[in-house]
Amino acid sequence: MLVKPELGSLIGAVVILAFFSAQSSVFRSLSGIANWLDVASTLGIMAVAVALLMIGGHFDLSAGVLTGTTALTVGIVAVRFDQNIWVAIAAAGVLALAIGALNGWLVTRTGLPSFIITLATFLMLQGLNLGLTKLFTGTVQVRGIAEAPGYHSAELVLASTFSVFGQQFRIAIVWWLLATAVATWVLLRTRFGNWVFATGGDEVASRNVGVPAARTTIRLFMTTAAAAWLVGSITAVRLTSVQANTGTGQELIYIVAAVIGGCLLTGGFGSAIGAALGALVFGMTQQGIVYLRWDADWFYFFLGAMLLLAVLSNRAVRRYAEAARR
């Protein structure tokens, strides 16, 4: 039980929930819960995918900016090319999977560290987002997505709300829970999940016993890209306008959430549930600070402190797990 990856994040989530609930009646109200779950949901979808990639032994620094790329693609294809929004969402999905596959292929073919490959992708996508948005719209923003054909059905699937005891909750929360459940099943119940742990634990050894490490790595990068596509589509449909810098800088927060959730930076250890709890910790802390009217700058202090505690905790857990195996 002590070596469960998600244990530390579960304890952290309970402590933060108790602290902010005791300090703020708004935080523990249904409207407050809806707000911090909404913050945690889109972050959680990405954190779960990033956690899978980290368990497989790699990082994706382009994951944040890719959410902006997919959102901008939805907007440009739907508005500037006057296409049905589902066509635009499909085009953004194909683009995202292609970028994910390219990242994975470059990592496996060159043997370079994944953070170098994806840092280059990050910079290129950042430039493309800005340059192409200006080229097609003349500004740094795509507007008018709500007027695209098919918008209302897309809004129902990606940006609607549902009622719980009279309080409206975002549908993104359902997508978050679904992503966590599917990722957990894949990791714990499928052969691909075994390949992910094996590749992240020792890539050479896993290859020697027949694990298709290269194919597994490429699929993991495509999974992260697919999550970025989902979050980008949710963002575009919900906001109906997209800025060229959307998603930039979020990649580090995804990694922090996965680490808080128990993923080791060295790969081979972690869980999707832990990453989802890490996103929950993030969402509760961000909104809790707002409700208590603290200076927002303190948020980054708390984020850094949680990351440090999570890394130290993970280090202790790993040593305990290694000692238990002997």
Tab-separated table of C-alpha atoms in Angstrom:
chain	number	residue	atom	x	y	z
A	1	MET	CA	0.000	0.000	0.000
A	2	LEU	CA	2.848	2.404	0.886
A	3	VAL	CA	4.334	2.085	-2.604
A	4	LYS	CA	1.108	3.022	-4.371
A	5	PRO	CA	2.030	5.970	-6.661
A	6	GLU	CA	-1.169	7.857	-5.931
A	7	LEU	CA	-0.959	7.649	-2.120
A	8	GLY	CA	1.007	10.892	-1.667
A	9	SER	CA	-1.293	12.889	-3.950
A	10	LEU	CA	-4.367	11.450	-2.218
A	11	ILE	CA	-3.089	12.584	1.181
A	12	GLY	CA	-2.179	15.979	-0.280
A	13	ALA	CA	-5.622	16.373	-1.849
A	14	VAL	CA	-7.368	15.544	1.439
A	15	VAL	CA	-5.193	18.004	3.394
A	16	ILE	CA	-5.750	20.826	0.889
A	17	LEU	CA	-9.489	20.097	0.716
A	18	ALA	CA	-9.742	20.201	4.525
A	19	PHE	CA	-7.649	23.383	4.787
A	20	PHE	CA	-9.519	25.472	2.223
A	21	SER	CA	-12.909	24.082	3.290
A	22	ALA	CA	-12.212	25.221	6.842
A	23	GLN	CA	-11.130	28.673	5.662
A	24	SER	CA	-13.804	29.428	3.052
A	25	SER	CA	-17.515	28.626	2.909
A	26	VAL	CA	-17.481	29.435	-0.816
A	27	PHE	CA	-14.809	26.801	-1.422
A	28	ARG	CA	-16.950	24.038	0.089
A	29	SER	CA	-20.188	25.211	-1.552
A	30	LEU	CA	-21.498	23.490	-4.679
A	31	SER	CA	-20.625	26.506	-6.848
A	32	GLY	CA	-17.106	26.502	-5.381
A	33	ILE	CA	-16.711	22.771	-6.027
A	34	ALA	CA	-17.925	23.257	-9.617
A	35	ASN	CA	-15.302	25.956	-10.141
A	36	TRP	CA	-12.269	24.064	-8.822
A	37	LEU	CA	-13.327	20.863	-10.548
A	38	ASP	CA	-13.572	22.825	-13.798
A	39	VAL	CA	-10.010	24.115	-13.365
A	40	ALA	CA	-8.800	20.599	-12.558
A	41	SER	CA	-10.644	18.925	-15.462
A	42	THR	CA	-8.817	20.249	-18.554
A	43	LEU	CA	-5.537	20.144	-16.675
A	44	GLY	CA	-6.331	16.599	-15.549
A	45	ILE	CA	-6.973	15.328	-19.100
A	46	MET	CA	-3.495	16.482	-20.088
A	47	ALA	CA	-1.855	15.399	-16.821
A	48	VAL	CA	-3.124	11.830	-17.271
A	49	ALA	CA	-1.674	11.604	-20.801
A	50	VAL	CA	1.587	13.237	-19.709
A	51	ALA	CA	1.779	10.747	-16.822
A	52	LEU	CA	1.565	7.820	-19.264
A	53	LEU	CA	4.401	9.336	-21.276
A	54	MET	CA	6.487	9.924	-18.130
A	55	ILE	CA	5.923	6.346	-16.980
A	56	GLY	CA	7.229	5.377	-20.421
A	57	GLY	CA	10.376	7.388	-19.672
A	58	HIS	CA	9.820	10.561	-21.714
A	59	PHE	CA	8.679	14.195	-21.508
A	60	ASP	CA	6.711	16.315	-23.952
A	61	LEU	CA	7.458	20.023	-23.626
A	62	SER	CA	5.246	20.755	-26.651
A	63	ALA	CA	2.085	19.444	-24.968
A	64	GLY	CA	0.936	22.879	-23.759
A	65	VAL	CA	1.439	24.809	-26.968
A	66	LEU	CA	-0.112	21.905	-28.918
A	67	THR	CA	-3.433	22.551	-27.146
A	68	GLY	CA	-3.242	26.068	-28.620
A	69	THR	CA	-2.315	24.708	-32.068
A	70	THR	CA	-5.345	22.418	-32.138
A	71	ALA	CA	-7.675	25.147	-30.826
A	72	LEU	CA	-6.412	27.590	-33.475
A	73	THR	CA	-6.779	24.924	-36.176
A	74	VAL	CA	-10.405	24.374	-35.163
A	75	GLY	CA	-11.024	28.105	-35.329
A	76	ILE	CA	-9.207	28.795	-38.614
A	77	VAL	CA	-10.679	25.829	-40.499
A	78	ALA	CA	-14.208	26.544	-39.219
A	79	VAL	CA	-14.169	30.341	-39.594
A	80	ARG	CA	-11.684	31.215	-42.334
A	81	PHE	CA	-12.418	28.187	-44.538
A	82	ASP	CA	-16.139	28.156	-43.675
A	83	GLN	CA	-16.245	24.482	-42.769
A	84	ASN	CA	-18.524	22.551	-40.418
A	85	ILE	CA	-16.943	22.644	-36.975
A	86	TRP	CA	-16.785	18.846	-36.823
A	87	VAL	CA	-14.654	18.895	-39.978
A	88	ALA	CA	-12.434	21.468	-38.264
A	89	ILE	CA	-12.177	19.322	-35.119
A	90	ALA	CA	-11.314	16.261	-37.233
A	91	ALA	CA	-8.627	18.223	-39.109
A	92	ALA	CA	-7.145	19.373	-35.791
A	93	GLY	CA	-7.128	15.760	-34.572
A	94	VAL	CA	-5.239	14.531	-37.650
A	95	LEU	CA	-2.709	17.353	-37.248
A	96	ALA	CA	-2.217	16.610	-33.536
A	97	LEU	CA	-1.677	12.890	-34.112
A	98	ALA	CA	0.814	13.655	-36.899
A	99	ILE	CA	2.798	15.968	-34.596
A	100	GLY	CA	2.731	13.381	-31.803
A	101	ALA	CA	3.881	10.629	-34.161
A	102	LEU	CA	6.672	12.878	-35.472
A	103	ASN	CA	7.857	13.644	-31.925
A	104	GLY	CA	7.884	9.947	-31.055
A	105	TRP	CA	9.576	8.920	-34.298
A	106	LEU	CA	12.325	11.536	-33.877
A	107	VAL	CA	12.951	10.450	-30.278
A	108	THR	CA	13.217	6.771	-31.212
A	109	ARG	CA	15.234	7.305	-34.410
A	110	THR	CA	17.762	9.849	-33.110
A	111	GLY	CA	18.145	8.636	-29.528
A	112	LEU	CA	18.189	12.265	-28.374
A	113	PRO	CA	16.513	13.120	-25.057
A	114	SER	CA	12.799	13.686	-25.536
A	115	PHE	CA	12.914	17.081	-23.842
A	116	ILE	CA	15.322	18.330	-26.553
A	117	ILE	CA	13.136	17.058	-29.406
A	118	THR	CA	9.921	18.399	-27.894
A	119	LEU	CA	11.554	21.711	-26.920
A	120	ALA	CA	12.287	22.212	-30.616
A	121	THR	CA	8.673	21.276	-31.431
A	122	PHE	CA	7.478	23.695	-28.759
A	123	LEU	CA	9.396	26.595	-30.308
A	124	MET	CA	8.296	25.760	-33.858
A	125	LEU	CA	4.630	25.441	-32.875
A	126	GLN	CA	4.794	28.690	-30.923
A	127	GLY	CA	6.059	30.453	-34.038
A	128	LEU	CA	3.531	28.758	-36.310
A	129	ASN	CA	0.650	29.605	-33.975
A	130	LEU	CA	1.539	33.280	-34.052
A	131	GLY	CA	2.547	33.516	-37.711
A	132	LEU	CA	-0.319	31.540	-39.222
A	133	THR	CA	-2.933	33.198	-37.016
A	134	LYS	CA	-1.755	36.618	-38.211
A	135	LEU	CA	-1.640	35.357	-41.805
A	136	PHE	CA	-5.219	34.090	-41.793
A	137	THR	CA	-6.907	36.626	-39.519
A	138	GLY	CA	-4.670	39.709	-39.548
A	139	THR	CA	-4.655	39.613	-35.747
A	140	VAL	CA	-3.418	37.266	-33.009
A	141	GLN	CA	-6.908	35.947	-32.367
A	142	VAL	CA	-9.468	33.733	-34.123
A	143	ARG	CA	-13.062	34.812	-33.463
A	144	GLY	CA	-16.531	33.803	-34.560
A	145	ILE	CA	-16.348	30.060	-33.851
A	146	ALA	CA	-19.919	30.153	-32.500
A	147	GLU	CA	-21.195	31.040	-35.999
A	148	ALA	CA	-19.676	27.931	-37.622
A	149	PRO	CA	-22.074	25.233	-38.927
A	150	GLY	CA	-22.506	22.424	-36.394
A	151	TYR	CA	-21.430	24.572	-33.460
A	152	HIS	CA	-24.375	23.741	-31.206
A	153	SER	CA	-23.840	19.971	-31.437
A	154	ALA	CA	-20.123	20.472	-30.716
A	155	GLU	CA	-21.018	22.684	-27.758
A	156	LEU	CA	-23.286	19.930	-26.415
A	157	VAL	CA	-20.468	17.367	-26.535
A	158	LEU	CA	-17.500	19.518	-25.515
A	159	ALA	CA	-18.673	22.621	-23.656
A	160	SER	CA	-22.092	22.020	-22.131
A	161	THR	CA	-22.999	21.689	-18.456
A	162	PHE	CA	-24.955	19.188	-16.392
A	163	SER	CA	-26.890	19.719	-13.185
A	164	VAL	CA	-26.095	18.196	-9.782
A	165	PHE	CA	-28.401	19.327	-6.940
A	166	GLY	CA	-29.233	22.419	-8.991
A	167	GLN	CA	-25.600	23.406	-9.599
A	168	GLN	CA	-24.208	23.384	-13.119
A	169	PHE	CA	-20.973	21.427	-13.665
A	170	ARG	CA	-18.888	21.503	-16.854
A	171	ILE	CA	-18.979	18.472	-19.166
A	172	ALA	CA	-15.149	18.639	-19.253
A	173	ILE	CA	-15.248	17.010	-15.789
A	174	VAL	CA	-16.838	13.923	-17.370
A	175	TRP	CA	-14.130	13.845	-20.057
A	176	TRP	CA	-11.497	14.069	-17.305
A	177	LEU	CA	-12.980	11.147	-15.365
A	178	LEU	CA	-13.352	9.131	-18.581
A	179	ALA	CA	-9.721	9.788	-19.592
A	180	THR	CA	-8.537	8.731	-16.128
A	181	ALA	CA	-10.592	5.528	-16.188
A	182	VAL	CA	-9.434	4.532	-19.694
A	183	ALA	CA	-5.775	5.311	-18.935
A	184	THR	CA	-5.931	3.326	-15.686
A	185	TRP	CA	-7.462	0.341	-17.480
A	186	VAL	CA	-4.836	0.488	-20.226
A	187	LEU	CA	-1.977	0.713	-17.724
A	188	LEU	CA	-3.149	-2.033	-15.393
A	189	ARG	CA	-5.150	-4.415	-17.608
A	190	THR	CA	-3.566	-4.478	-21.054
A	191	ARG	CA	-0.364	-5.696	-22.639
A	192	PHE	CA	0.346	-2.177	-23.837
A	193	GLY	CA	0.322	-1.037	-20.193
A	194	ASN	CA	2.986	-3.623	-19.378
A	195	TRP	CA	5.042	-2.360	-22.312
A	196	VAL	CA	4.783	1.222	-20.978
A	197	PHE	CA	6.133	0.249	-17.542
A	198	ALA	CA	8.831	-1.947	-19.090
A	199	THR	CA	9.984	0.715	-21.563
A	200	GLY	CA	10.144	3.376	-18.861
A	201	GLY	CA	11.891	1.093	-16.355
A	202	ASP	CA	14.688	-0.107	-18.630
A	203	GLU	CA	14.321	0.407	-22.374
A	204	VAL	CA	17.252	-1.797	-23.378
A	205	ALA	CA	16.189	-4.678	-21.154
A	206	SER	CA	12.580	-4.401	-22.344
A	207	ARG	CA	13.752	-4.554	-25.975
A	208	ASN	CA	15.774	-7.659	-25.194
A	209	VAL	CA	12.681	-9.484	-23.954
A	210	GLY	CA	10.623	-8.566	-27.027
A	211	VAL	CA	8.869	-5.372	-25.995
A	212	PRO	CA	8.361	-3.066	-29.030
A	213	ALA	CA	9.847	-0.077	-27.232
A	214	ALA	CA	9.965	2.235	-30.264
A	215	ARG	CA	6.339	1.570	-31.198
A	216	THR	CA	5.282	2.018	-27.569
A	217	THR	CA	7.086	5.369	-27.350
A	218	ILE	CA	5.494	6.668	-30.561
A	219	ARG	CA	2.036	5.644	-29.344
A	220	LEU	CA	2.608	7.420	-26.030
A	221	PHE	CA	3.526	10.662	-27.807
A	222	MET	CA	0.409	10.268	-29.963
A	223	THR	CA	-1.663	9.759	-26.798
A	224	THR	CA	-0.366	13.033	-25.381
A	225	ALA	CA	-1.155	14.731	-28.701
A	226	ALA	CA	-4.675	13.269	-28.679
A	227	ALA	CA	-5.236	14.684	-25.183
A	228	ALA	CA	-3.980	18.080	-26.401
A	229	TRP	CA	-6.457	17.867	-29.285
A	230	LEU	CA	-9.342	17.153	-26.898
A	231	VAL	CA	-8.392	20.013	-24.569
A	232	GLY	CA	-7.808	22.363	-27.515
A	233	SER	CA	-11.204	21.500	-29.002
A	234	ILE	CA	-12.912	22.032	-25.629
A	235	THR	CA	-11.176	25.414	-25.310
A	236	ALA	CA	-12.110	26.560	-28.825
A	237	VAL	CA	-15.768	25.554	-28.505
A	238	ARG	CA	-16.163	26.875	-24.963
A	239	LEU	CA	-14.529	30.272	-25.510
A	240	THR	CA	-15.598	30.667	-29.199
A	241	SER	CA	-12.369	32.629	-29.751
A	242	VAL	CA	-8.742	31.563	-29.431
A	243	GLN	CA	-5.578	33.586	-28.783
A	244	ALA	CA	-2.342	32.681	-30.591
A	245	ASN	CA	-0.550	32.135	-27.265
A	246	THR	CA	-3.153	29.708	-25.866
A	247	GLY	CA	-1.567	26.843	-23.928
A	248	THR	CA	1.951	28.282	-23.888
A	249	GLY	CA	3.609	27.560	-20.532
A	250	GLN	CA	1.050	24.962	-19.451
A	251	GLU	CA	3.350	22.014	-20.222
A	252	LEU	CA	5.314	22.492	-17.008
A	253	ILE	CA	2.088	22.497	-14.990
A	254	TYR	CA	1.071	19.182	-16.599
A	255	ILE	CA	4.421	17.681	-15.598
A	256	VAL	CA	4.100	19.106	-12.057
A	257	ALA	CA	0.626	17.559	-11.713
A	258	ALA	CA	1.958	14.169	-12.871
A	259	VAL	CA	4.898	14.357	-10.436
A	260	ILE	CA	2.611	15.392	-7.572
A	261	GLY	CA	0.546	12.364	-8.577
A	262	GLY	CA	3.489	10.033	-8.008
A	263	CYS	CA	5.176	9.720	-11.414
A	264	LEU	CA	8.934	9.365	-11.188
A	265	LEU	CA	11.001	11.691	-13.371
A	266	THR	CA	13.144	8.670	-14.249
A	267	GLY	CA	10.193	6.689	-15.683
A	268	GLY	CA	8.798	3.230	-14.966
A	269	PHE	CA	6.613	4.252	-12.031
A	270	GLY	CA	3.371	6.201	-11.644
A	271	SER	CA	-0.371	6.026	-12.201
A	272	ALA	CA	-3.138	7.779	-14.091
A	273	ILE	CA	-5.225	8.131	-10.925
A	274	GLY	CA	-2.289	9.833	-9.207
A	275	ALA	CA	-1.965	12.323	-12.078
A	276	ALA	CA	-5.710	13.044	-11.886
A	277	LEU	CA	-5.345	13.692	-8.149
A	278	GLY	CA	-2.353	15.929	-8.863
A	279	ALA	CA	-4.569	17.978	-11.185
A	280	LEU	CA	-7.214	18.101	-8.444
A	281	VAL	CA	-4.626	19.440	-5.978
A	282	PHE	CA	-3.709	22.086	-8.551
A	283	GLY	CA	-7.345	23.090	-9.154
A	284	MET	CA	-8.222	23.297	-5.456
A	285	THR	CA	-5.114	25.339	-4.645
A	286	GLN	CA	-5.639	27.786	-7.507
A	287	GLN	CA	-9.281	28.452	-6.669
A	288	GLY	CA	-8.736	28.265	-2.902
A	289	ILE	CA	-6.237	31.124	-3.052
A	290	VAL	CA	-8.762	33.188	-5.033
A	291	TYR	CA	-11.549	32.503	-2.532
A	292	LEU	CA	-9.329	33.489	0.396
A	293	ARG	CA	-8.344	36.652	-1.499
A	294	TRP	CA	-4.651	35.955	-1.156
A	295	ASP	CA	-2.174	37.475	-3.544
A	296	ALA	CA	-2.205	35.235	-6.648
A	297	ASP	CA	1.600	35.291	-6.662
A	298	TRP	CA	1.475	32.905	-3.704
A	299	PHE	CA	0.016	30.271	-5.983
A	300	TYR	CA	3.374	29.671	-7.609
A	301	PHE	CA	5.035	29.455	-4.209
A	302	PHE	CA	2.585	26.724	-3.198
A	303	LEU	CA	3.011	25.011	-6.561
A	304	GLY	CA	6.781	24.966	-6.147
A	305	ALA	CA	6.514	23.741	-2.553
A	306	MET	CA	4.154	20.929	-3.580
A	307	LEU	CA	6.493	19.918	-6.385
A	308	LEU	CA	9.468	19.783	-3.998
A	309	LEU	CA	7.510	17.729	-1.461
A	310	ALA	CA	6.278	15.402	-4.206
A	311	VAL	CA	9.777	14.804	-5.576
A	312	LEU	CA	11.182	14.109	-2.107
A	313	SER	CA	8.249	11.819	-1.347
A	314	ASN	CA	8.660	9.968	-4.643
A	315	ARG	CA	12.352	9.506	-3.964
A	316	ALA	CA	11.604	7.959	-0.581
A	317	VAL	CA	8.898	5.741	-2.088
A	318	ARG	CA	11.247	4.506	-4.787
A	319	ARG	CA	13.931	3.608	-2.270
A	320	TYR	CA	11.346	1.783	-0.179
A	321	ALA	CA	10.050	-0.077	-3.263
A	322	GLU	CA	13.561	-1.069	-4.325
A	323	ALA	CA	14.353	-2.286	-0.810
A	324	ALA	CA	11.099	-4.284	-0.711
A	325	ARG	CA	11.988	-6.080	-3.959
A	326	ARG	CA	15.315	-7.328	-2.572
